[in-house]
mmCIF file of C-alpha atoms in Angstrom:
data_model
loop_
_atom_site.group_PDB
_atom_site.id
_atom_site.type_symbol
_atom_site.label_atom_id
_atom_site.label_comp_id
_atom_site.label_asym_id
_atom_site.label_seq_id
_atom_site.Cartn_x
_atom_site.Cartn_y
_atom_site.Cartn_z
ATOM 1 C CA UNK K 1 35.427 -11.413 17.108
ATOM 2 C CA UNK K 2 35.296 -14.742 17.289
ATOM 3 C CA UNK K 3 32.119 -17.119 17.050
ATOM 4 C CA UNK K 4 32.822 -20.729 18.550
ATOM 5 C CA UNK K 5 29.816 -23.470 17.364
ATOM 6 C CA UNK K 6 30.045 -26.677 19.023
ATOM 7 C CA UNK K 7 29.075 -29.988 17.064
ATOM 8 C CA UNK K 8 26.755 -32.257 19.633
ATOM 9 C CA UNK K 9 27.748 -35.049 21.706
ATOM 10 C CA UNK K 10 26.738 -38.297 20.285
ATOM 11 C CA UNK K 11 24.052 -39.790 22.677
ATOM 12 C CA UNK K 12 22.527 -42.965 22.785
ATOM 13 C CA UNK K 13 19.149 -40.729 22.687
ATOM 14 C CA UNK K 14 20.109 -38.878 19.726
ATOM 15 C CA UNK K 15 21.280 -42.172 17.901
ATOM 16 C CA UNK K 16 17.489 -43.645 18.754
ATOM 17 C CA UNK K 17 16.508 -40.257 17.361
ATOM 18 C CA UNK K 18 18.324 -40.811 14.161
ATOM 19 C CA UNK K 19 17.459 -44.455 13.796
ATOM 20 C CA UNK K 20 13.867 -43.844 14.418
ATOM 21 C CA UNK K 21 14.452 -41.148 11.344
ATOM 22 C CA UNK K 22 15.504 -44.650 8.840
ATOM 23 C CA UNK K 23 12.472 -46.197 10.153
ATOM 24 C CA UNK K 24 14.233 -48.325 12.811
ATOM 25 C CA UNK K 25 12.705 -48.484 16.702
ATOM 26 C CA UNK K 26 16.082 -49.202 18.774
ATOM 27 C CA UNK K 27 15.662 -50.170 22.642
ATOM 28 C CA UNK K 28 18.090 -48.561 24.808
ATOM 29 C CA UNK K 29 19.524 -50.607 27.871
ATOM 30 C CA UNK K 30 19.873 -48.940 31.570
ATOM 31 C CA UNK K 31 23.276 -48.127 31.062
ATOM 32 C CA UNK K 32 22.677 -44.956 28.554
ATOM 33 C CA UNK K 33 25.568 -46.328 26.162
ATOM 34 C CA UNK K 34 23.651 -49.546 24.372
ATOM 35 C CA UNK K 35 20.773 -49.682 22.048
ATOM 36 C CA UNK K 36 19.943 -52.516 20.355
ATOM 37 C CA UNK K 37 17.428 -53.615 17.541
ATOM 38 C CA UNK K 38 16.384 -56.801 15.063
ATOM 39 C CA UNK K 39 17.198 -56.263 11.481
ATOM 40 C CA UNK K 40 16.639 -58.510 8.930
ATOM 41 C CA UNK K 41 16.630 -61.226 11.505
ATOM 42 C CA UNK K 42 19.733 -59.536 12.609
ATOM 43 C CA UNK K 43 20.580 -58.974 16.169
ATOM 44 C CA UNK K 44 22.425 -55.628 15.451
ATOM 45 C CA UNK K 45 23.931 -53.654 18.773
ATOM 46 C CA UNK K 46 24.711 -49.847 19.042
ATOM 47 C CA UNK K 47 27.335 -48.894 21.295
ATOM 48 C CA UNK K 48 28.740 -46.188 22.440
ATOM 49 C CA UNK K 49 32.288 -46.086 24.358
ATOM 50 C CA UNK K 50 33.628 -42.327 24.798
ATOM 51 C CA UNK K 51 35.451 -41.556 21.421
ATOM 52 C CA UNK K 52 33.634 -44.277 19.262
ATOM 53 C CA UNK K 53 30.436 -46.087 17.944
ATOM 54 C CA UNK K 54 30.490 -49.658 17.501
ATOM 55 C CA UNK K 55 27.743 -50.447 15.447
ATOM 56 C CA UNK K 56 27.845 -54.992 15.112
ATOM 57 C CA UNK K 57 25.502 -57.411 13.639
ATOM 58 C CA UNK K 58 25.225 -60.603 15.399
ATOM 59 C CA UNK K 59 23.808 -63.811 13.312
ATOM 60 C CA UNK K 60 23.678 -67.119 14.877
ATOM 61 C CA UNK K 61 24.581 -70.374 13.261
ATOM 62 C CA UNK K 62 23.838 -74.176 13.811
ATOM 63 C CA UNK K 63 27.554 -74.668 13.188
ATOM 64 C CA UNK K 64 28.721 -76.446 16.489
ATOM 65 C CA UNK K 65 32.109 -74.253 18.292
ATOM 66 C CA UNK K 66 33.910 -77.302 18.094
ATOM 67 C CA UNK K 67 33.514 -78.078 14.139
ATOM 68 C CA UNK K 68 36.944 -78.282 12.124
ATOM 69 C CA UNK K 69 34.773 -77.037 9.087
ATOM 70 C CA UNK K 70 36.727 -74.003 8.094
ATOM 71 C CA UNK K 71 34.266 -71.955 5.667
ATOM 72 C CA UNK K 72 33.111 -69.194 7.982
ATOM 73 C CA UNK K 73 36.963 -68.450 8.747
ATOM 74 C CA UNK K 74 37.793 -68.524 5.253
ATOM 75 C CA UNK K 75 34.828 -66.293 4.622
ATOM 76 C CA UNK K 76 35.654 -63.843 6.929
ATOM 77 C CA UNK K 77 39.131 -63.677 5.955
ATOM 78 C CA UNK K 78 38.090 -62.801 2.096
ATOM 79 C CA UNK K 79 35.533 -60.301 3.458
ATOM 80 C CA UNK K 80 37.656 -58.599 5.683
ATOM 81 C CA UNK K 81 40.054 -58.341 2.567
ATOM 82 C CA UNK K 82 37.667 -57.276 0.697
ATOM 83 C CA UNK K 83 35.019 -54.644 2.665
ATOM 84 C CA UNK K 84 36.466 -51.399 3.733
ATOM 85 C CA UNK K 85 34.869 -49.395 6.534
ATOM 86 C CA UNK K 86 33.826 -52.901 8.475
ATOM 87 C CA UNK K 87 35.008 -56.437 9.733
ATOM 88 C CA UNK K 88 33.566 -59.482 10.390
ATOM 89 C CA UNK K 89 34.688 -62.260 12.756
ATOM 90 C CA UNK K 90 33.637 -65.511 14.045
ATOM 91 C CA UNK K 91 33.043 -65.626 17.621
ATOM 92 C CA UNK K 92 33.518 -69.604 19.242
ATOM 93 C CA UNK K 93 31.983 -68.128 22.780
ATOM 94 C CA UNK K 94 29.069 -70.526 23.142
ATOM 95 C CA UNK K 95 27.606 -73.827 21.835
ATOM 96 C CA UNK K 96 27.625 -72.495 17.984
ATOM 97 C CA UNK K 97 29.349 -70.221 16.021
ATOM 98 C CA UNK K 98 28.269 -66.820 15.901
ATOM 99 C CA UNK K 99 29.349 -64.333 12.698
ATOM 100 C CA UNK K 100 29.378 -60.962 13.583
ATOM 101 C CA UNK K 101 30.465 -58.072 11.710
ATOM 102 C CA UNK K 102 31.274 -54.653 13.351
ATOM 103 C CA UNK K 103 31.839 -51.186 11.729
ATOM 104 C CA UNK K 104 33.321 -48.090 14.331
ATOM 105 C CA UNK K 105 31.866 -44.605 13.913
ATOM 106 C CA UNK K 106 34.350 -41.753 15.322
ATOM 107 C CA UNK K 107 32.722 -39.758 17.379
ATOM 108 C CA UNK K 108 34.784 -37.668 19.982
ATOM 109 C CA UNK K 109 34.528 -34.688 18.011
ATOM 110 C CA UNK K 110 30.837 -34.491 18.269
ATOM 111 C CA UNK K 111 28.729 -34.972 14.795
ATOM 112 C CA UNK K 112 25.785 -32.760 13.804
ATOM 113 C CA UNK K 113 22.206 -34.945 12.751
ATOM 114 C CA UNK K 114 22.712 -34.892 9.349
ATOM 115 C CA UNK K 115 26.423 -36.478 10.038
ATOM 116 C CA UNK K 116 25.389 -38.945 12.681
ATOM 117 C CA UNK K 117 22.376 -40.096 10.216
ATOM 118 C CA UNK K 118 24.025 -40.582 7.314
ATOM 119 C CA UNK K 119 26.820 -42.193 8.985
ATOM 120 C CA UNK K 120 24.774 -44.382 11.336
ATOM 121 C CA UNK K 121 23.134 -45.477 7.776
ATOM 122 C CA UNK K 122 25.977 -46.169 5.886
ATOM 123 C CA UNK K 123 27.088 -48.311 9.496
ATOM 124 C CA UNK K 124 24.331 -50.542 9.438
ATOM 125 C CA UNK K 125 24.081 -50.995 5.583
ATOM 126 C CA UNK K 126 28.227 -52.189 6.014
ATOM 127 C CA UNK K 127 27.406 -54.855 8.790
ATOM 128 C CA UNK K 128 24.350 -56.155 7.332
ATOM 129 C CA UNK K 129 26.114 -56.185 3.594
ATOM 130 C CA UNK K 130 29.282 -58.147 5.544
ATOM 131 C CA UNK K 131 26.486 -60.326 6.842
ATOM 132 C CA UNK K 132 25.114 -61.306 3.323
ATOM 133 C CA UNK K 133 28.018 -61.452 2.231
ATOM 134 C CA UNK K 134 29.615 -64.059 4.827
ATOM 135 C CA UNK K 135 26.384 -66.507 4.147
ATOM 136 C CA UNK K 136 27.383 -66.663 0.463
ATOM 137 C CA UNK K 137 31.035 -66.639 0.880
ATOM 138 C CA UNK K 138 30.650 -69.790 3.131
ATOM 139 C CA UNK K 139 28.595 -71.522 1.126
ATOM 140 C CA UNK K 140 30.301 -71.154 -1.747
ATOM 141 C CA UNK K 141 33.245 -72.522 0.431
ATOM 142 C CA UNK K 142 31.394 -75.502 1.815
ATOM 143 C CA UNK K 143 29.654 -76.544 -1.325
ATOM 144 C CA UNK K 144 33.224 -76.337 -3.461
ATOM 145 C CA UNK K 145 34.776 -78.409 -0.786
ATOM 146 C CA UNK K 146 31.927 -80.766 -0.482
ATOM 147 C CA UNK K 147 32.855 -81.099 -4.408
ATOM 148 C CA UNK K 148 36.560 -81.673 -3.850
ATOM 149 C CA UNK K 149 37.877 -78.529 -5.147
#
């Protein structure tokens, strides 16, 4: 005799759930598959496509989309080769620059709470680390080649 368990879907409602668990208050959007919150003056978005989590950090910058200053690429080149687990980009969409840094949660299979909290966790702990470590990167970049290094 066999006894089959099934792991729960991954919701949008059970990922509030968990959040609210860390001591975060996510809004959910009308479409059931985004949440959203502000972290450390962080705009960090949850989403949820049907076999994975997307969980990305969004930080705005005063750097104009147009500038031929290179320090955010260059700083999201040696994070990338750096950070496992998570990636960080520079989006040239809009009127500045905008650094974001995403990390993917699998979750076709299902997770139980205690695997969708810890991972969630370690998730937004990854994007926000890429973020802090993007700022410094860059200005370590800047400020060297302000220096003529």
């Amino acid at each position: 005799m066999s006894t089959s368990t099934s792991t729960p879907q991954v919701t949008i409602e059970r990922i509030i759930e968990q959040m609210r668990g860390h001591g975060i208050e996510l809004s959910d959007d009308p479409t059931g598959r985004v949440a959203h919150a502000n972290l450390n003056d962080f705009h960090v978005l949850f989403v949820l496509l049907d076999t994975v989590l997307i969980v990305r950090a969004d930080a705005e910058t005063d750097v104009p989309s147009d500038s031929t200053d290179p320090s955010l690429y260059l700083a999201a080149n040696q994070t990338n080769s750096s950070l496992l687990g998570c990636r960080a980009v520079v989006a040239n969409r809009g009127e500045t620059l905008v650094v974001r840094s995403e990390s993917e949660i699998h979750v076709a299979a299902g997770m139980t709470d205690e695997q969708l909290s810890s991972a969630l966790r370690r998730s937004v702990d990854q994007v926000l680390y890429a973020q802090n470590m993007m700022k410094v990167l860059s200005e370590t970049i800047a400020e060297a080649v302000q220096r003529g290094n």
